[in-house]
Short mmCIF file of C-alpha atoms in Angstrom, two decimals:
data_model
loop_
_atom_site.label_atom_id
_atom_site.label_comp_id
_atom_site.label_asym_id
_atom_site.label_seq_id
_atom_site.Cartn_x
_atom_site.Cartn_y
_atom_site.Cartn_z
CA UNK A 1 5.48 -62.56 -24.54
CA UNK A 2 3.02 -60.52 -22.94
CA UNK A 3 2.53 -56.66 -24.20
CA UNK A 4 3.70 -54.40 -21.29
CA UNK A 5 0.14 -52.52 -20.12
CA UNK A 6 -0.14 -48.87 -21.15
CA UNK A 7 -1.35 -45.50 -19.56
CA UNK A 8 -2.67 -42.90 -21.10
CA UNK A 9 -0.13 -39.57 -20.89
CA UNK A 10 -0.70 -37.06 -18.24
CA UNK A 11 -2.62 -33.98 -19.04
CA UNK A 12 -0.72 -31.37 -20.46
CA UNK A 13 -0.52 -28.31 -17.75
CA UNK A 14 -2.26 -25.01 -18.69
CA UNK A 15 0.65 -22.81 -20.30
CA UNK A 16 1.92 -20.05 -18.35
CA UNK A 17 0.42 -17.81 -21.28
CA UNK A 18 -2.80 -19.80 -21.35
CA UNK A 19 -2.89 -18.93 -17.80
CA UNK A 20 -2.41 -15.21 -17.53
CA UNK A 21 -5.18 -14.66 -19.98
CA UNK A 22 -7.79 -16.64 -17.99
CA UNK A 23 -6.05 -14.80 -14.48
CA UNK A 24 -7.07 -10.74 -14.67
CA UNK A 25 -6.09 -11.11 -11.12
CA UNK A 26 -2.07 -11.51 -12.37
CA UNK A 27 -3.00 -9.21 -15.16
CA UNK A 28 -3.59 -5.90 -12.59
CA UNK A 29 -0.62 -7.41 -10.80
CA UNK A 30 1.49 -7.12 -13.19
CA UNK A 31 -0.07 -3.41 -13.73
CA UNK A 32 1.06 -2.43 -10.37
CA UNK A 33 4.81 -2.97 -11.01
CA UNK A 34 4.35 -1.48 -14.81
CA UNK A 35 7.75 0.03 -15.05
CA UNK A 36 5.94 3.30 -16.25
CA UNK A 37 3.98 3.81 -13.30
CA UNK A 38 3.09 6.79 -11.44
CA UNK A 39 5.04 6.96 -8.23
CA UNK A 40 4.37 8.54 -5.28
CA UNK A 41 5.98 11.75 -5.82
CA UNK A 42 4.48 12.13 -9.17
CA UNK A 43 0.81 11.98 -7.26
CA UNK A 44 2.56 14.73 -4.81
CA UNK A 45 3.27 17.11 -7.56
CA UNK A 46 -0.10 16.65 -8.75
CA UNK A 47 -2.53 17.01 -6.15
CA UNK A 48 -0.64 18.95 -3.52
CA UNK A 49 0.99 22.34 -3.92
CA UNK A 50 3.75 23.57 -1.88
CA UNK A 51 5.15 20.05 -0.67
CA UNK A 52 7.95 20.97 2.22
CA UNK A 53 9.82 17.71 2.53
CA UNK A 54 11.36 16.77 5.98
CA UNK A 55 13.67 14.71 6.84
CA UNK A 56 15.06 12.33 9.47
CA UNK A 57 14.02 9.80 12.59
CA UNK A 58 15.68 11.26 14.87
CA UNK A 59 17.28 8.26 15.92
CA UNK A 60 19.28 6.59 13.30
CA UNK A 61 19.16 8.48 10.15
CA UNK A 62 16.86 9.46 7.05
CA UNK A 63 15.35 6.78 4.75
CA UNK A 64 14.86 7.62 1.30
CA UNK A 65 12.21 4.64 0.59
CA UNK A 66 9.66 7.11 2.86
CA UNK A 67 9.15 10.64 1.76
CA UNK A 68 6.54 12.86 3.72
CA UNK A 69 6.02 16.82 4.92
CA UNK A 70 3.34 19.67 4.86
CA UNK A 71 1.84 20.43 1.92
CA UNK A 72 -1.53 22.02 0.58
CA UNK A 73 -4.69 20.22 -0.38
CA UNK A 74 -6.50 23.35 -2.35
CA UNK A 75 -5.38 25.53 0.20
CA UNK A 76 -5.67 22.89 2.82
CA UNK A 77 -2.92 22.37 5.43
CA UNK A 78 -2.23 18.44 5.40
CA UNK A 79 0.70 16.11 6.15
CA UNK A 80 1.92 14.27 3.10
CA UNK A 81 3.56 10.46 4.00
CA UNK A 82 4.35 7.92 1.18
CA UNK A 83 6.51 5.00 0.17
CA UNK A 84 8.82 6.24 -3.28
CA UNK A 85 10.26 3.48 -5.35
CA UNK A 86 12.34 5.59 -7.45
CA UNK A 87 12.52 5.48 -11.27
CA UNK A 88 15.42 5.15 -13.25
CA UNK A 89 18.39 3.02 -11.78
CA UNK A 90 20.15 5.53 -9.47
CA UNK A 91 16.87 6.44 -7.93
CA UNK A 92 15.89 3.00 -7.04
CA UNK A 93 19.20 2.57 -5.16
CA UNK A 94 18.75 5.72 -3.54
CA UNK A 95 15.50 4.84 -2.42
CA UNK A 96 16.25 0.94 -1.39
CA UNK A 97 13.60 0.21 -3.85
CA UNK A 98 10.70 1.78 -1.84
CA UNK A 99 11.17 -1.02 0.67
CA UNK A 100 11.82 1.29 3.88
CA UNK A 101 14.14 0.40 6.91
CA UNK A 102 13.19 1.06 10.22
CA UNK A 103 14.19 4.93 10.40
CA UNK A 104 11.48 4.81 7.58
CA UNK A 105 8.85 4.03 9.87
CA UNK A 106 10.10 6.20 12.23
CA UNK A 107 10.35 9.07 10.49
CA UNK A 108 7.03 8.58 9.44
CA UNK A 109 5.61 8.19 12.82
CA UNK A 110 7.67 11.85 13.82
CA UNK A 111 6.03 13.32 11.00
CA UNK A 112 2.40 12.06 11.75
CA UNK A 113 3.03 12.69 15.54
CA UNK A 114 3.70 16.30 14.44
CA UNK A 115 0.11 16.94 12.19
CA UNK A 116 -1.22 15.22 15.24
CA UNK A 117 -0.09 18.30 17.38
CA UNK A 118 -1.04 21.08 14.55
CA UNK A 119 -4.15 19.06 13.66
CA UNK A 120 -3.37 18.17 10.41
CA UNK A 121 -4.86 15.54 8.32
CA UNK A 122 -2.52 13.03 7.35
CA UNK A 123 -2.83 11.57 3.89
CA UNK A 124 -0.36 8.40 3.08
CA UNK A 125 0.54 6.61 -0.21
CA UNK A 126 1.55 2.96 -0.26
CA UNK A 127 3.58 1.10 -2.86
CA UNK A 128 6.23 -1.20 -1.72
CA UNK A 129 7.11 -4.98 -2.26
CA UNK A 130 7.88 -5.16 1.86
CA UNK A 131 9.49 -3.64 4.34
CA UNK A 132 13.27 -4.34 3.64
CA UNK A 133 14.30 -7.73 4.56
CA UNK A 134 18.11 -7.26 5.29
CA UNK A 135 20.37 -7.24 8.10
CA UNK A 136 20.69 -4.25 8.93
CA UNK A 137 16.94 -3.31 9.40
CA UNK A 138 16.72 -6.55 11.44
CA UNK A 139 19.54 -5.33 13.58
CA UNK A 140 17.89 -2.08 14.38
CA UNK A 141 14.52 -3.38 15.41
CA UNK A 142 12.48 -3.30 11.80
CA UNK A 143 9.57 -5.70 13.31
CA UNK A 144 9.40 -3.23 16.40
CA UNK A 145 8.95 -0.31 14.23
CA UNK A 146 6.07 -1.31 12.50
CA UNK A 147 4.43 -2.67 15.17
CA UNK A 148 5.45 0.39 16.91
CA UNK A 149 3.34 2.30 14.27
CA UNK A 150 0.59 0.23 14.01
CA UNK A 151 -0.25 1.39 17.65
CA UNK A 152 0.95 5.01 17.41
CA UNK A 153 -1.49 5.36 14.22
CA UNK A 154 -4.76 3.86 15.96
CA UNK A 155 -4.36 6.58 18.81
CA UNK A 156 -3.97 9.73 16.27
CA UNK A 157 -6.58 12.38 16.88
CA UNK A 158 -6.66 13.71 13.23
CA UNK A 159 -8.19 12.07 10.07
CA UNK A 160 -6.01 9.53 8.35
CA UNK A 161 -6.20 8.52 4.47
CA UNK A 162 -4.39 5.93 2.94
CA UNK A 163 -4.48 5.27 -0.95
CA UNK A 164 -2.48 1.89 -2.30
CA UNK A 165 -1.40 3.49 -5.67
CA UNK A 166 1.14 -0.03 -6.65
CA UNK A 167 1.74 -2.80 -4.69
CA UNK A 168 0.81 -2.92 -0.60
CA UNK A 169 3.15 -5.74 0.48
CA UNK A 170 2.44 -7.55 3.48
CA UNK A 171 3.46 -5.31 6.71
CA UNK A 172 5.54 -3.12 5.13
CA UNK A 173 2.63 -1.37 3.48
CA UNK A 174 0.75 -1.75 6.42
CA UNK A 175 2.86 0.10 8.85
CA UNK A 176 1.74 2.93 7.27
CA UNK A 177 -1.96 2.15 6.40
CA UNK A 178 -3.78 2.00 9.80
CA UNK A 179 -6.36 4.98 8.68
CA UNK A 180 -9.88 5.61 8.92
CA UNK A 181 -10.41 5.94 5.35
CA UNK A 182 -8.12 2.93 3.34
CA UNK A 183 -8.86 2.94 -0.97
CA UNK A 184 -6.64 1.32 -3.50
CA UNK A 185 -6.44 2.33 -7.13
CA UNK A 186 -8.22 -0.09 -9.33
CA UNK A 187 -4.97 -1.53 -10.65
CA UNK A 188 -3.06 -1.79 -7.11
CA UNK A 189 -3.16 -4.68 -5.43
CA UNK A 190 -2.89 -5.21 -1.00
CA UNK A 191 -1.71 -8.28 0.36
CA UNK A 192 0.23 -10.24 3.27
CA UNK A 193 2.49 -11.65 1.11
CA UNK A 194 3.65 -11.06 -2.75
CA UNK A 195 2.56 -13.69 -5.00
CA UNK A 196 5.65 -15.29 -5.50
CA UNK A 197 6.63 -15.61 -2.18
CA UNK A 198 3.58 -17.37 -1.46
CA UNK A 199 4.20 -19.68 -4.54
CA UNK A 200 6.74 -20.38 -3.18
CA UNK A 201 6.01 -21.54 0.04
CA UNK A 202 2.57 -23.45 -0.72
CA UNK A 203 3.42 -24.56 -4.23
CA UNK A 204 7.68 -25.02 -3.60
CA UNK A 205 7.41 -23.37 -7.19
CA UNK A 206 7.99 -19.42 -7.39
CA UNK A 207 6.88 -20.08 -10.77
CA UNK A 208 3.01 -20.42 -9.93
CA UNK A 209 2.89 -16.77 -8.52
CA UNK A 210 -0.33 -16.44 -11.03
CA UNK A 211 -2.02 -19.04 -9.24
CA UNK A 212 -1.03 -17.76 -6.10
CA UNK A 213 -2.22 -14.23 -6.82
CA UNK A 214 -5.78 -15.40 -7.71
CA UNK A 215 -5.95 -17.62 -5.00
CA UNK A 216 -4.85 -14.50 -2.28
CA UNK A 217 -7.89 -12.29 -3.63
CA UNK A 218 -5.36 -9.35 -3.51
CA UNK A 219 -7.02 -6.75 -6.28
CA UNK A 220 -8.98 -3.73 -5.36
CA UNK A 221 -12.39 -5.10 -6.19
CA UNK A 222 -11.33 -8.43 -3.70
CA UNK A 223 -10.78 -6.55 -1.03
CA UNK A 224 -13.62 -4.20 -1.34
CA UNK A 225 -15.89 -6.98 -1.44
CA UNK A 226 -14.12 -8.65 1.72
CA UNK A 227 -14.81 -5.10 3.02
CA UNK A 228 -11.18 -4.51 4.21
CA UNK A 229 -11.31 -1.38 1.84
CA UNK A 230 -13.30 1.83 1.81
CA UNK A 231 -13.28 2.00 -1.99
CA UNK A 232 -11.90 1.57 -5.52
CA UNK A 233 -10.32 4.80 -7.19
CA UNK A 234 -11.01 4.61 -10.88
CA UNK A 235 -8.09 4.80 -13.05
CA UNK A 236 -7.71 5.65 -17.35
CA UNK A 237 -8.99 2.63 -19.08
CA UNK A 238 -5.46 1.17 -19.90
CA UNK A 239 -3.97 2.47 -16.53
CA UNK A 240 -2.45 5.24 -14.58
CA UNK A 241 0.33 5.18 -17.05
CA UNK A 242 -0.96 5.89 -19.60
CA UNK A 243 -2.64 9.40 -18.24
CA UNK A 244 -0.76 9.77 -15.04
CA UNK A 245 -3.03 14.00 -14.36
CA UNK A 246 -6.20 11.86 -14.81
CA UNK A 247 -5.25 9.27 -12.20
CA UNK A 248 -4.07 12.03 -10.34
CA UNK A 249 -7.27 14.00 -10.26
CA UNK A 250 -9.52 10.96 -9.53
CA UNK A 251 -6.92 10.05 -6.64
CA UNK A 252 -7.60 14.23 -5.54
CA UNK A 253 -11.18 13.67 -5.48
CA UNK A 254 -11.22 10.88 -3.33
CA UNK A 255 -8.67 12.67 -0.95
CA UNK A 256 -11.50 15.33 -0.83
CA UNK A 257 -14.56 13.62 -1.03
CA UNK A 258 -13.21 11.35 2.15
CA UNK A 259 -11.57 14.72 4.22
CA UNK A 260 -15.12 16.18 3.95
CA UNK A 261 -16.76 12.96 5.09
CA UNK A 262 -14.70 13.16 8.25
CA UNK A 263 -14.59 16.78 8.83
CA UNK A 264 -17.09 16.51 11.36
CA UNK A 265 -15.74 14.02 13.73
CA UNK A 266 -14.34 15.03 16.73
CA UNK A 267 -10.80 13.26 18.31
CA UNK A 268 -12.61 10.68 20.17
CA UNK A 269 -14.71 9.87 17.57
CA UNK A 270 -11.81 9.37 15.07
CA UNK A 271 -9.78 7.49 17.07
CA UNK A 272 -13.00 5.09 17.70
CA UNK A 273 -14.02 4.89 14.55
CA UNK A 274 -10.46 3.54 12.96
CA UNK A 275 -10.37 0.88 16.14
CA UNK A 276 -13.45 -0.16 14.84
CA UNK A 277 -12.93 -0.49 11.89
CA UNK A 278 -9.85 -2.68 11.56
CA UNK A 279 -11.50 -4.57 15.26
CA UNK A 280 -14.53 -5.47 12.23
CA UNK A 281 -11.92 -7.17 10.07
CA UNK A 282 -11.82 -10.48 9.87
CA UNK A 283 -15.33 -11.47 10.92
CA UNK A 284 -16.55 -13.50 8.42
CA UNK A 285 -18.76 -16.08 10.75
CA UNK A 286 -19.45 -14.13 13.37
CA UNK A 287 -23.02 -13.00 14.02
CA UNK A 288 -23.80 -9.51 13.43
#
């Protein structure tokens, strides 16, 4: 009787654990969501003095995912706009998770349409997973407020400076990051899509978001060497967490160092210089 032929056994698959310590890519990822991370509000306490939260769209009602008013930049008038998460359980409900509904954006775009008028700088914080994907924010036109922004920010006569201190997910982050001046902190991470959704639509396995994450080129240092970022902010050695004033005082430079940079530029000349720089992104092949 004849021997039934044999194959050699597959390879083994890399272990997820093998994998995340070959991936620093997942590894600052996974930094961004760090449970202990400074939020938006703790970066407002710590670089800005006399924060006046206001409230309200306007149109539908006040979302708590998007916090933003006047405030004082060492003794510097400047409009405050930024995506909260929330910390402990009740706080994370309250604020939807830091995924904002469309009032969100529209709130924001009252308040930056109102430092337009008093010539204010506007200085935003992102950190959200996405805008919020439910119902309800469908039914009252979430798609058309972002896009709504996107155009409202490119045509603002004062300087706009937008720091990613978490995660910048997809449009959601976005709506609110159309500035002339766009850093991330070195742990944050900007992308069109979390890793896991993308897993899970090119790999049908949520499973291999690690993969998915290195493949998007989503960290700081990615993007600053696609040039779709101004700059990195430095952050403590094990993370903002773990010295939240620090982070906070490296983050206050930056605001500074940038506000001086475009002190000089006149309405027109803002406005132009933003169009140009997101009209630059994108052109990989194309001559210079």
């Amino acid at each position: 009787m004849a021997e039934k032929p044999t194959h050699p056994p597959p390879e083994p698959e890399e272990s997820a654990a093998a994998s995340l310590l070959t991936n620093p890519t997942w590894e600052r990822v996974q930094l961004a969501r760090h449970p202990k991370r400074p939020h938006a509000l703790d970066y407002i306490s710590r670089v800005f003095t006399g924060f006046s939260e206001l409230h309200g769209d306007r149109f539908y009602g006040d979302d708590a995912a998007v916090v933003g008013g006047f405030a004082l930049l060492d003794a510097q008038p400047v409009m405050v706009i930024a995506q909260e998460k929330g910390r402990d359980t009740k706080q994370k409900l309250h604020r939807n998770f830091g995924m904002p509904k469309p009032e969100g954006y529209r709130k924001a775009m009252r308040l930056m349409r109102m430092a337009d008028k008093f010539q204010r700088p506007i200085v935003t914080f992102l950190d959200t997973m996405g805008a919020y994907p439910g119902i309800d924010a469908e039914e009252r036109g979430q798609a058309e407020a972002i896009a709504h922004n996107l155009r409202e920010m490119s045509r603002l006569g004062v300087p706009v400076i937008t720091i990613v201190i978490g995660e910048g997910g997809s449009g959601g982050a976005l709506g609110l990051g159309i500035a002339n001046r766009v850093y991330m902190l070195e742990n944050a991470y900007y992308s069109v899509i979390s890793p896991e959704s993308c897993a899970a639509i090119i790999y049908r396995d949520s499973g291999r978001a690690a993969e998915a994450a290195k493949a998007l080129r989503l960290t700081a240092l990615d993007l600053e060497g696609l040039r779709l970022i101004d700059g990195v902010v430095k952050e403590p050695a094990e993370g903002a967490h773990t010295d939240p004033d620090k982070a906070a005082e490296f983050v206050k430079q930056t605001i500074l160092k940038a506000l001086a940079e475009l002190a000089t530029l006149s309405r027109r000349e803002l406005i132009d210089e933003r169009y140009d720089k997101f009209r630059r992104m994108g052109s990989f092949f194309a001559e210079s």
